[in-house]
Amino acid sequence: AEMFGQLTSGLESAWNKLKGEEVLTKENIVEPMRDIRRALLEADVSLPVVRRFVQDVSEQAVGVGVIRGVRPDQQLVKIVSEELVKLMGGEVSELTFAKSGPTVILLAGLQGVGKTTVSAKLALYLKKQGKSCMLIAGDVYRPAAIDQLVILGKQVDVPVYAAGTDVKPAEIARQGLQEAKKKNVDVVIMDTAGRLQIDKTMMEELKDVKRTLNPTEVLLVVDAMTGQEAAALVTTFNVEIGITGAILTKLDGDSRGGAALSVKEVSGKPIKLVGRGERMEDLEPFYPDRMAGRILG
Ligand code: GDP
């Protein structure tokens, strides 16, 4: 299925209701706006975000008047497109790099969201930009996660610092960073433990690790399939530990779009990268304009 297919067809029914109209009016946009509202809610976009979106689009739609050569349905598509881009943060949000010494990227997230996979994908992504990388295995609660990171590290040919499961994450972070400085690597990426849900221990450990690493980027990895819950998670992690952005995974699955459309607006933090597959190459920047284009079909 085409990504966000349901959202795309839900929006299409809005444009279709304007066929044959000459100009957008307060009256003839009522039904289309209802379709847009429904489509966004069904895509699991957060309700306050939907409300604001519908209001902004409605106000603009009524204000445009007649534009020669542009049909009202096309006008509405254009307004919705621009508002979708704005909703997703407008511009691409680039990764920040440290001015001197290694850039440190701390990855956090719940279990199973794709954190370990993303760690290695990100190393490959940065390696392709000519940066030397090192991975730190900090998921001390899942020995399998450490093994997995070591395997993935080999696959992308990036060294992995691992110290087993008996060492505290903050201590692993300290040792790993020391090693990275010794090796003069450009970017250090630390994978951390995820839990099934947020708990106090997890947050305290993350805070310790963050204090130790003083990271350039703290990125929360969230699963696109969790819809608006992803946006709520980004908000919570930002309040608790302070993050610089999010990485949205599993966009190749049948996610409905709610996460991509809610994260920035709900949390104030941008989605910086997206994962769209299980291969190591499947990581790319989050382009709000391209995403809007895909949603509009
Ligand atoms: P962690 O517990 O957060 O470290 O999650 P893992 O990295 O172990 O990933 C959990 C599962 O999700 C694995 O089977 C990955 O292959 C899969 N996965 C991760 N990212 C993606 C993605 O972007 N698309 C798809 N389809 N699967 C992914």
mmCIF file of C-alpha atoms and ligand atoms in Angstrom:
data_model
loop_
_atom_site.group_PDB
_atom_site.id
_atom_site.type_symbol
_atom_site.label_atom_id
_atom_site.label_comp_id
_atom_site.label_asym_id
_atom_site.label_seq_id
_atom_site.Cartn_x
_atom_site.Cartn_y
_atom_site.Cartn_z
ATOM 1 C CA ALA A 1 0.000 0.000 0.000
ATOM 2 C CA GLU A 2 1.055 3.576 -0.658
ATOM 3 C CA MET A 3 2.303 5.317 2.496
ATOM 4 C CA PHE A 4 -0.526 7.032 4.381
ATOM 5 C CA GLY A 5 -2.916 5.738 1.677
ATOM 6 C CA GLN A 6 -5.986 6.073 3.843
ATOM 7 C CA LEU A 7 -5.176 9.681 4.704
ATOM 8 C CA THR A 8 -4.589 10.441 1.040
ATOM 9 C CA SER A 9 -7.942 9.053 -0.048
ATOM 10 C CA GLY A 10 -9.699 10.705 2.899
ATOM 11 C CA LEU A 11 -8.384 14.073 1.755
ATOM 12 C CA GLU A 12 -9.279 13.338 -1.861
ATOM 13 C CA SER A 13 -12.942 13.167 -0.940
ATOM 14 C CA ALA A 14 -12.606 16.753 0.309
ATOM 15 C CA TRP A 15 -11.337 18.055 -3.017
ATOM 16 C CA ASN A 16 -13.954 16.062 -4.892
ATOM 17 C CA LYS A 17 -16.750 17.901 -3.124
ATOM 18 C CA LEU A 18 -15.549 21.154 -4.696
ATOM 19 C CA LYS A 19 -15.746 19.994 -8.293
ATOM 20 C CA GLY A 20 -17.879 22.426 -10.304
ATOM 21 C CA GLU A 21 -17.587 25.245 -7.775
ATOM 22 C CA GLU A 22 -16.321 28.632 -8.964
ATOM 23 C CA VAL A 23 -14.903 30.010 -5.752
ATOM 24 C CA LEU A 24 -14.245 28.858 -2.196
ATOM 25 C CA THR A 25 -16.914 30.140 0.177
ATOM 26 C CA LYS A 26 -17.732 29.827 3.831
ATOM 27 C CA GLU A 27 -20.605 27.551 2.830
ATOM 28 C CA ASN A 28 -19.016 25.258 0.278
ATOM 29 C CA ILE A 29 -15.960 24.464 2.382
ATOM 30 C CA VAL A 30 -18.018 23.118 5.292
ATOM 31 C CA GLU A 31 -18.294 19.604 3.868
ATOM 32 C CA PRO A 32 -14.714 19.419 2.551
ATOM 33 C CA MET A 33 -13.376 20.662 5.899
ATOM 34 C CA ARG A 34 -15.382 17.967 7.639
ATOM 35 C CA ASP A 35 -13.687 15.392 5.388
ATOM 36 C CA ILE A 36 -10.246 16.837 6.157
ATOM 37 C CA ARG A 37 -10.975 16.766 9.875
ATOM 38 C CA ARG A 38 -12.168 13.163 9.680
ATOM 39 C CA ALA A 39 -9.200 12.073 7.552
ATOM 40 C CA LEU A 40 -6.712 13.574 10.009
ATOM 41 C CA LEU A 41 -8.426 12.077 13.040
ATOM 42 C CA GLU A 42 -8.538 8.672 11.375
ATOM 43 C CA ALA A 43 -4.812 9.047 10.667
ATOM 44 C CA ASP A 44 -4.437 9.407 14.453
ATOM 45 C CA VAL A 45 -3.320 13.031 14.430
ATOM 46 C CA SER A 46 -3.684 14.597 17.868
ATOM 47 C CA LEU A 47 -7.058 16.338 18.336
ATOM 48 C CA PRO A 48 -5.782 19.821 19.286
ATOM 49 C CA VAL A 49 -3.523 19.689 16.233
ATOM 50 C CA VAL A 50 -6.457 18.757 13.999
ATOM 51 C CA ARG A 51 -8.599 21.562 15.411
ATOM 52 C CA ARG A 52 -5.963 24.209 14.827
ATOM 53 C CA PHE A 53 -5.175 22.856 11.390
ATOM 54 C CA VAL A 54 -8.801 22.883 10.266
ATOM 55 C CA GLN A 55 -9.290 26.390 11.595
ATOM 56 C CA ASP A 56 -6.171 27.747 9.865
ATOM 57 C CA VAL A 57 -7.047 26.123 6.563
ATOM 58 C CA SER A 58 -10.684 27.309 6.732
ATOM 59 C CA GLU A 59 -9.697 30.917 7.393
ATOM 60 C CA GLN A 60 -7.312 30.968 4.485
ATOM 61 C CA ALA A 61 -9.687 29.169 2.146
ATOM 62 C CA VAL A 62 -12.448 31.727 2.639
ATOM 63 C CA GLY A 63 -9.993 34.551 2.112
ATOM 64 C CA VAL A 64 -8.513 33.574 -1.258
ATOM 65 C CA GLY A 65 -11.377 34.526 -3.554
ATOM 66 C CA VAL A 66 -11.259 33.896 -7.288
ATOM 67 C CA ILE A 67 -7.864 33.155 -8.803
ATOM 68 C CA ARG A 68 -7.911 33.045 -12.594
ATOM 69 C CA GLY A 69 -7.065 29.642 -13.959
ATOM 70 C CA VAL A 70 -7.004 27.944 -10.561
ATOM 71 C CA ARG A 71 -10.013 25.873 -9.571
ATOM 72 C CA PRO A 72 -11.278 26.056 -5.965
ATOM 73 C CA ASP A 73 -10.382 22.415 -5.310
ATOM 74 C CA GLN A 74 -6.825 23.131 -6.469
ATOM 75 C CA GLN A 75 -6.733 26.183 -4.210
ATOM 76 C CA LEU A 76 -7.716 24.089 -1.230
ATOM 77 C CA VAL A 77 -5.101 21.443 -2.059
ATOM 78 C CA LYS A 78 -2.467 24.179 -2.136
ATOM 79 C CA ILE A 79 -3.515 25.621 1.217
ATOM 80 C CA VAL A 80 -3.625 22.183 2.834
ATOM 81 C CA SER A 81 -0.237 21.342 1.368
ATOM 82 C CA GLU A 82 1.372 24.498 2.759
ATOM 83 C CA GLU A 83 -0.224 23.982 6.156
ATOM 84 C CA LEU A 84 0.930 20.355 6.265
ATOM 85 C CA VAL A 85 4.506 21.449 5.580
ATOM 86 C CA LYS A 86 4.252 24.077 8.300
ATOM 87 C CA LEU A 87 2.765 21.530 10.718
ATOM 88 C CA MET A 88 5.755 19.244 10.189
ATOM 89 C CA GLY A 89 8.236 22.015 10.964
ATOM 90 C CA GLY A 90 8.644 23.640 7.553
ATOM 91 C CA GLU A 91 12.311 23.155 6.836
ATOM 92 C CA VAL A 92 14.481 20.058 7.142
ATOM 93 C CA SER A 93 15.975 19.939 10.631
ATOM 94 C CA GLU A 94 19.638 19.082 10.174
ATOM 95 C CA LEU A 95 21.757 17.283 12.742
ATOM 96 C CA THR A 96 24.050 19.546 14.737
ATOM 97 C CA PHE A 97 27.752 18.741 14.966
ATOM 98 C CA ALA A 98 30.152 19.737 17.733
ATOM 99 C CA LYS A 99 32.581 22.568 16.902
ATOM 100 C CA SER A 100 35.459 20.675 18.440
ATOM 101 C CA GLY A 101 35.966 17.172 19.780
ATOM 102 C CA PRO A 102 33.613 14.365 18.956
ATOM 103 C CA THR A 103 29.960 15.022 18.232
ATOM 104 C CA VAL A 104 28.000 12.897 20.670
ATOM 105 C CA ILE A 105 24.576 11.585 19.737
ATOM 106 C CA LEU A 106 22.539 9.978 22.499
ATOM 107 C CA LEU A 107 19.662 7.773 21.399
ATOM 108 C CA ALA A 108 16.744 7.046 23.685
ATOM 109 C CA GLY A 109 13.407 5.343 23.270
ATOM 110 C CA LEU A 110 11.108 2.572 24.358
ATOM 111 C CA GLN A 111 11.903 -1.068 23.711
ATOM 112 C CA GLY A 112 11.293 -2.399 20.230
ATOM 113 C CA VAL A 113 10.997 0.963 18.480
ATOM 114 C CA GLY A 114 14.136 0.305 16.440
ATOM 115 C CA LYS A 115 16.762 2.080 18.530
ATOM 116 C CA THR A 116 19.545 -0.448 18.049
ATOM 117 C CA THR A 117 18.853 -0.641 14.333
ATOM 118 C CA VAL A 118 18.829 3.161 14.103
ATOM 119 C CA SER A 119 22.181 3.398 15.926
ATOM 120 C CA ALA A 120 23.901 1.402 13.209
ATOM 121 C CA LYS A 121 21.898 3.022 10.408
ATOM 122 C CA LEU A 122 22.908 6.448 11.683
ATOM 123 C CA ALA A 123 26.567 5.428 11.819
ATOM 124 C CA LEU A 124 26.390 4.311 8.185
ATOM 125 C CA TYR A 125 24.508 7.488 7.228
ATOM 126 C CA LEU A 126 27.218 9.676 8.783
ATOM 127 C CA LYS A 127 30.028 7.525 7.431
ATOM 128 C CA LYS A 128 28.699 8.214 3.953
ATOM 129 C CA GLN A 129 29.115 11.922 4.751
ATOM 130 C CA GLY A 130 32.778 11.242 5.434
ATOM 131 C CA LYS A 131 32.587 11.179 9.222
ATOM 132 C CA SER A 132 34.291 8.511 11.294
ATOM 133 C CA CYS A 133 31.934 6.984 13.855
ATOM 134 C CA MET A 134 31.927 4.829 16.940
ATOM 135 C CA LEU A 135 28.974 3.112 18.555
ATOM 136 C CA ILE A 136 28.530 2.611 22.292
ATOM 137 C CA ALA A 137 26.396 -0.321 23.441
ATOM 138 C CA GLY A 138 24.468 0.937 26.440
ATOM 139 C CA ASP A 139 21.445 -1.360 26.481
ATOM 140 C CA VAL A 140 22.583 -3.255 29.572
ATOM 141 C CA TYR A 141 19.230 -4.929 30.230
ATOM 142 C CA ARG A 142 19.178 -6.873 26.997
ATOM 143 C CA PRO A 143 22.419 -8.811 26.350
ATOM 144 C CA ALA A 144 20.953 -9.608 22.935
ATOM 145 C CA ALA A 145 20.841 -5.901 22.140
ATOM 146 C CA ILE A 146 24.589 -5.618 22.725
ATOM 147 C CA ASP A 147 25.244 -8.638 20.496
ATOM 148 C CA GLN A 148 22.915 -7.168 17.893
ATOM 149 C CA LEU A 149 24.755 -3.842 17.912
ATOM 150 C CA VAL A 150 28.119 -5.601 17.586
ATOM 151 C CA ILE A 151 26.803 -7.529 14.571
ATOM 152 C CA LEU A 152 25.299 -4.434 12.971
ATOM 153 C CA GLY A 153 28.509 -2.509 13.691
ATOM 154 C CA LYS A 154 30.460 -5.127 11.747
ATOM 155 C CA GLN A 155 27.934 -4.928 8.953
ATOM 156 C CA VAL A 156 28.398 -1.176 8.525
ATOM 157 C CA ASP A 157 32.087 -1.393 9.443
ATOM 158 C CA VAL A 158 31.950 0.895 12.458
ATOM 159 C CA PRO A 159 33.651 0.045 15.797
ATOM 160 C CA VAL A 160 31.404 -0.759 18.744
ATOM 161 C CA TYR A 161 32.390 -0.065 22.325
ATOM 162 C CA ALA A 162 30.778 -2.651 24.591
ATOM 163 C CA ALA A 163 31.433 -3.368 28.265
ATOM 164 C CA GLY A 164 28.904 -6.081 28.948
ATOM 165 C CA THR A 165 25.837 -5.818 31.139
ATOM 166 C CA ASP A 166 27.396 -5.502 34.593
ATOM 167 C CA VAL A 167 28.572 -1.935 34.173
ATOM 168 C CA LYS A 168 26.282 1.030 34.741
ATOM 169 C CA PRO A 169 25.236 2.847 31.533
ATOM 170 C CA ALA A 170 26.807 6.137 32.678
ATOM 171 C CA GLU A 171 30.119 4.346 33.293
ATOM 172 C CA ILE A 172 29.920 2.674 29.868
ATOM 173 C CA ALA A 173 29.248 6.116 28.418
ATOM 174 C CA ARG A 174 32.307 7.552 30.166
ATOM 175 C CA GLN A 175 34.587 4.743 29.023
ATOM 176 C CA GLY A 176 33.182 4.794 25.493
ATOM 177 C CA LEU A 177 33.648 8.527 25.139
ATOM 178 C CA GLN A 178 37.210 8.274 26.415
ATOM 179 C CA GLU A 179 37.911 5.574 23.827
ATOM 180 C CA ALA A 180 36.334 7.699 21.089
ATOM 181 C CA LYS A 181 38.504 10.682 21.992
ATOM 182 C CA LYS A 182 41.579 8.470 21.962
ATOM 183 C CA LYS A 183 40.636 7.229 18.496
ATOM 184 C CA ASN A 184 39.824 10.742 17.359
ATOM 185 C CA VAL A 185 36.445 9.747 15.897
ATOM 186 C CA ASP A 186 34.121 12.429 14.596
ATOM 187 C CA VAL A 187 30.837 11.085 15.906
ATOM 188 C CA VAL A 188 29.955 8.876 18.870
ATOM 189 C CA ILE A 189 26.505 7.304 18.902
ATOM 190 C CA MET A 190 25.222 5.747 22.108
ATOM 191 C CA ASP A 191 22.415 3.222 22.155
ATOM 192 C CA THR A 192 20.577 3.041 25.474
ATOM 193 C CA ALA A 193 18.168 0.672 27.173
ATOM 194 C CA GLY A 194 14.494 0.922 26.399
ATOM 195 C CA ARG A 195 11.657 -0.261 28.570
ATOM 196 C CA LEU A 196 8.177 -1.336 27.607
ATOM 197 C CA GLN A 197 6.981 1.890 29.111
ATOM 198 C CA ILE A 198 8.517 4.956 30.685
ATOM 199 C CA ASP A 199 9.719 4.385 34.215
ATOM 200 C CA LYS A 200 11.666 6.305 36.792
ATOM 201 C CA THR A 201 14.794 4.133 36.677
ATOM 202 C CA MET A 202 15.029 4.521 32.931
ATOM 203 C CA MET A 203 14.773 8.303 33.135
ATOM 204 C CA GLU A 204 17.302 8.533 35.978
ATOM 205 C CA GLU A 205 19.779 6.395 34.038
ATOM 206 C CA LEU A 206 19.295 8.488 30.945
ATOM 207 C CA LYS A 207 19.897 11.643 32.939
ATOM 208 C CA ASP A 208 23.134 10.146 34.293
ATOM 209 C CA VAL A 209 24.266 9.169 30.809
ATOM 210 C CA LYS A 210 23.379 12.592 29.468
ATOM 211 C CA ARG A 211 25.318 14.309 32.235
ATOM 212 C CA THR A 212 28.341 12.122 31.499
ATOM 213 C CA LEU A 213 28.286 12.548 27.733
ATOM 214 C CA ASN A 214 27.163 16.159 27.430
ATOM 215 C CA PRO A 215 25.719 15.181 24.036
ATOM 216 C CA THR A 216 25.375 17.415 20.995
ATOM 217 C CA GLU A 217 22.156 15.653 20.040
ATOM 218 C CA VAL A 218 19.686 13.735 22.165
ATOM 219 C CA LEU A 219 17.316 11.997 19.813
ATOM 220 C CA LEU A 220 14.241 10.085 20.828
ATOM 221 C CA VAL A 221 13.515 7.152 18.569
ATOM 222 C CA VAL A 222 9.772 6.682 18.124
ATOM 223 C CA ASP A 223 7.747 4.146 16.186
ATOM 224 C CA ALA A 224 5.532 5.723 13.510
ATOM 225 C CA MET A 225 2.960 2.999 14.079
ATOM 226 C CA THR A 226 2.152 4.464 17.495
ATOM 227 C CA GLY A 227 0.556 7.544 15.920
ATOM 228 C CA GLN A 228 -0.112 10.482 18.212
ATOM 229 C CA GLU A 229 1.300 8.481 21.158
ATOM 230 C CA ALA A 230 4.697 9.091 19.545
ATOM 231 C CA ALA A 231 4.147 12.833 19.947
ATOM 232 C CA ALA A 232 3.185 12.389 23.599
ATOM 233 C CA LEU A 233 6.368 10.382 24.188
ATOM 234 C CA VAL A 234 8.541 13.042 22.593
ATOM 235 C CA THR A 235 6.938 15.611 24.888
ATOM 236 C CA THR A 236 7.521 13.514 28.009
ATOM 237 C CA PHE A 237 11.145 12.730 27.197
ATOM 238 C CA ASN A 238 11.765 16.354 26.387
ATOM 239 C CA VAL A 239 10.356 17.499 29.705
ATOM 240 C CA GLU A 240 12.210 14.773 31.636
ATOM 241 C CA ILE A 241 15.653 14.760 30.049
ATOM 242 C CA GLY A 242 15.668 17.444 27.352
ATOM 243 C CA ILE A 243 15.960 16.235 23.782
ATOM 244 C CA THR A 244 16.945 17.901 20.523
ATOM 245 C CA GLY A 245 14.671 15.992 18.204
ATOM 246 C CA ALA A 246 13.136 12.693 17.169
ATOM 247 C CA ILE A 247 13.784 9.870 14.751
ATOM 248 C CA LEU A 248 10.654 8.284 13.347
ATOM 249 C CA THR A 249 10.994 4.589 12.496
ATOM 250 C CA LYS A 250 8.948 2.056 10.564
ATOM 251 C CA LEU A 251 7.511 4.555 8.124
ATOM 252 C CA ASP A 252 7.519 1.720 5.617
ATOM 253 C CA GLY A 253 4.895 -0.080 7.704
ATOM 254 C CA ASP A 254 1.206 0.716 7.560
ATOM 255 C CA SER A 255 1.427 3.733 9.840
ATOM 256 C CA ARG A 256 -1.386 6.186 9.278
ATOM 257 C CA GLY A 257 0.527 9.436 9.511
ATOM 258 C CA GLY A 258 -0.433 10.638 12.981
ATOM 259 C CA ALA A 259 3.109 10.548 14.341
ATOM 260 C CA ALA A 260 4.683 12.415 11.419
ATOM 261 C CA LEU A 261 1.979 15.075 11.622
ATOM 262 C CA SER A 262 1.792 15.483 15.400
ATOM 263 C CA VAL A 263 5.345 15.307 16.784
ATOM 264 C CA LYS A 264 6.543 18.851 16.001
ATOM 265 C CA GLU A 265 3.292 20.595 16.815
ATOM 266 C CA VAL A 266 2.681 18.721 20.073
ATOM 267 C CA SER A 267 6.234 18.604 21.439
ATOM 268 C CA GLY A 268 7.945 21.570 19.805
ATOM 269 C CA LYS A 269 10.775 19.232 18.799
ATOM 270 C CA PRO A 270 11.483 18.394 15.157
ATOM 271 C CA ILE A 271 11.658 14.994 13.530
ATOM 272 C CA LYS A 272 15.196 14.949 12.183
ATOM 273 C CA LEU A 273 15.418 11.553 10.532
ATOM 274 C CA VAL A 274 13.130 8.768 9.416
ATOM 275 C CA GLY A 275 13.640 5.032 9.083
ATOM 276 C CA ARG A 276 11.782 3.329 6.337
ATOM 277 C CA GLY A 277 12.962 -0.255 6.275
ATOM 278 C CA GLU A 278 15.075 -2.900 7.931
ATOM 279 C CA ARG A 279 18.145 -2.425 5.736
ATOM 280 C CA MET A 280 21.048 -0.367 7.041
ATOM 281 C CA GLU A 281 20.605 2.096 4.161
ATOM 282 C CA ASP A 282 17.014 2.858 5.116
ATOM 283 C CA LEU A 283 17.528 6.080 7.048
ATOM 284 C CA GLU A 284 17.041 9.552 5.607
ATOM 285 C CA PRO A 285 16.378 13.158 6.651
ATOM 286 C CA PHE A 286 12.784 14.117 7.330
ATOM 287 C CA TYR A 287 11.629 16.407 4.519
ATOM 288 C CA PRO A 288 8.332 18.070 5.505
ATOM 289 C CA ASP A 289 7.622 19.179 1.919
ATOM 290 C CA ARG A 290 8.188 15.723 0.426
ATOM 291 C CA MET A 291 6.115 14.166 3.167
ATOM 292 C CA ALA A 292 3.262 16.571 2.440
ATOM 293 C CA GLY A 293 3.604 15.707 -1.245
ATOM 294 C CA ARG A 294 3.291 12.010 -0.484
ATOM 295 C CA ILE A 295 0.270 12.577 1.737
ATOM 296 C CA LEU A 296 -1.480 14.534 -1.003
ATOM 297 C CA GLY A 297 -0.692 11.743 -3.457
HETATM 298 P P1 GDP B 1 15.115 -1.544 19.973
HETATM 299 O O1 GDP B 1 14.520 -2.462 20.985
HETATM 300 O O2 GDP B 1 14.494 -0.191 20.040
HETATM 301 O O3 GDP B 1 16.589 -1.492 19.981
HETATM 302 O O4 GDP B 1 14.620 -2.093 18.539
HETATM 303 P P2 GDP B 1 15.425 -2.895 17.422
HETATM 304 O O5 GDP B 1 16.445 -2.030 16.772
HETATM 305 O O6 GDP B 1 15.882 -4.189 17.968
HETATM 306 O O7 GDP B 1 14.279 -3.105 16.348
HETATM 307 C C1 GDP B 1 13.101 -3.842 16.616
HETATM 308 C C2 GDP B 1 12.587 -4.439 15.303
HETATM 309 O O8 GDP B 1 12.118 -3.408 14.433
HETATM 310 C C3 GDP B 1 13.641 -5.204 14.534
HETATM 311 O O9 GDP B 1 13.064 -6.369 14.009
HETATM 312 C C4 GDP B 1 14.038 -4.239 13.414
HETATM 313 O O10 GDP B 1 14.481 -4.912 12.269
HETATM 314 C C5 GDP B 1 12.728 -3.534 13.164
HETATM 315 N N1 GDP B 1 12.894 -2.195 12.588
HETATM 316 C C6 GDP B 1 13.637 -1.160 13.060
HETATM 317 N N2 GDP B 1 13.516 -0.074 12.286
HETATM 318 C C7 GDP B 1 12.657 -0.411 11.279
HETATM 319 C C8 GDP B 1 12.116 0.296 10.145
HETATM 320 O O11 GDP B 1 12.357 1.484 9.887
HETATM 321 N N3 GDP B 1 11.253 -0.401 9.352
HETATM 322 C C9 GDP B 1 10.931 -1.709 9.619
HETATM 323 N N4 GDP B 1 10.094 -2.318 8.787
HETATM 324 N N5 GDP B 1 11.419 -2.379 10.660
HETATM 325 C C10 GDP B 1 12.273 -1.764 11.483
#
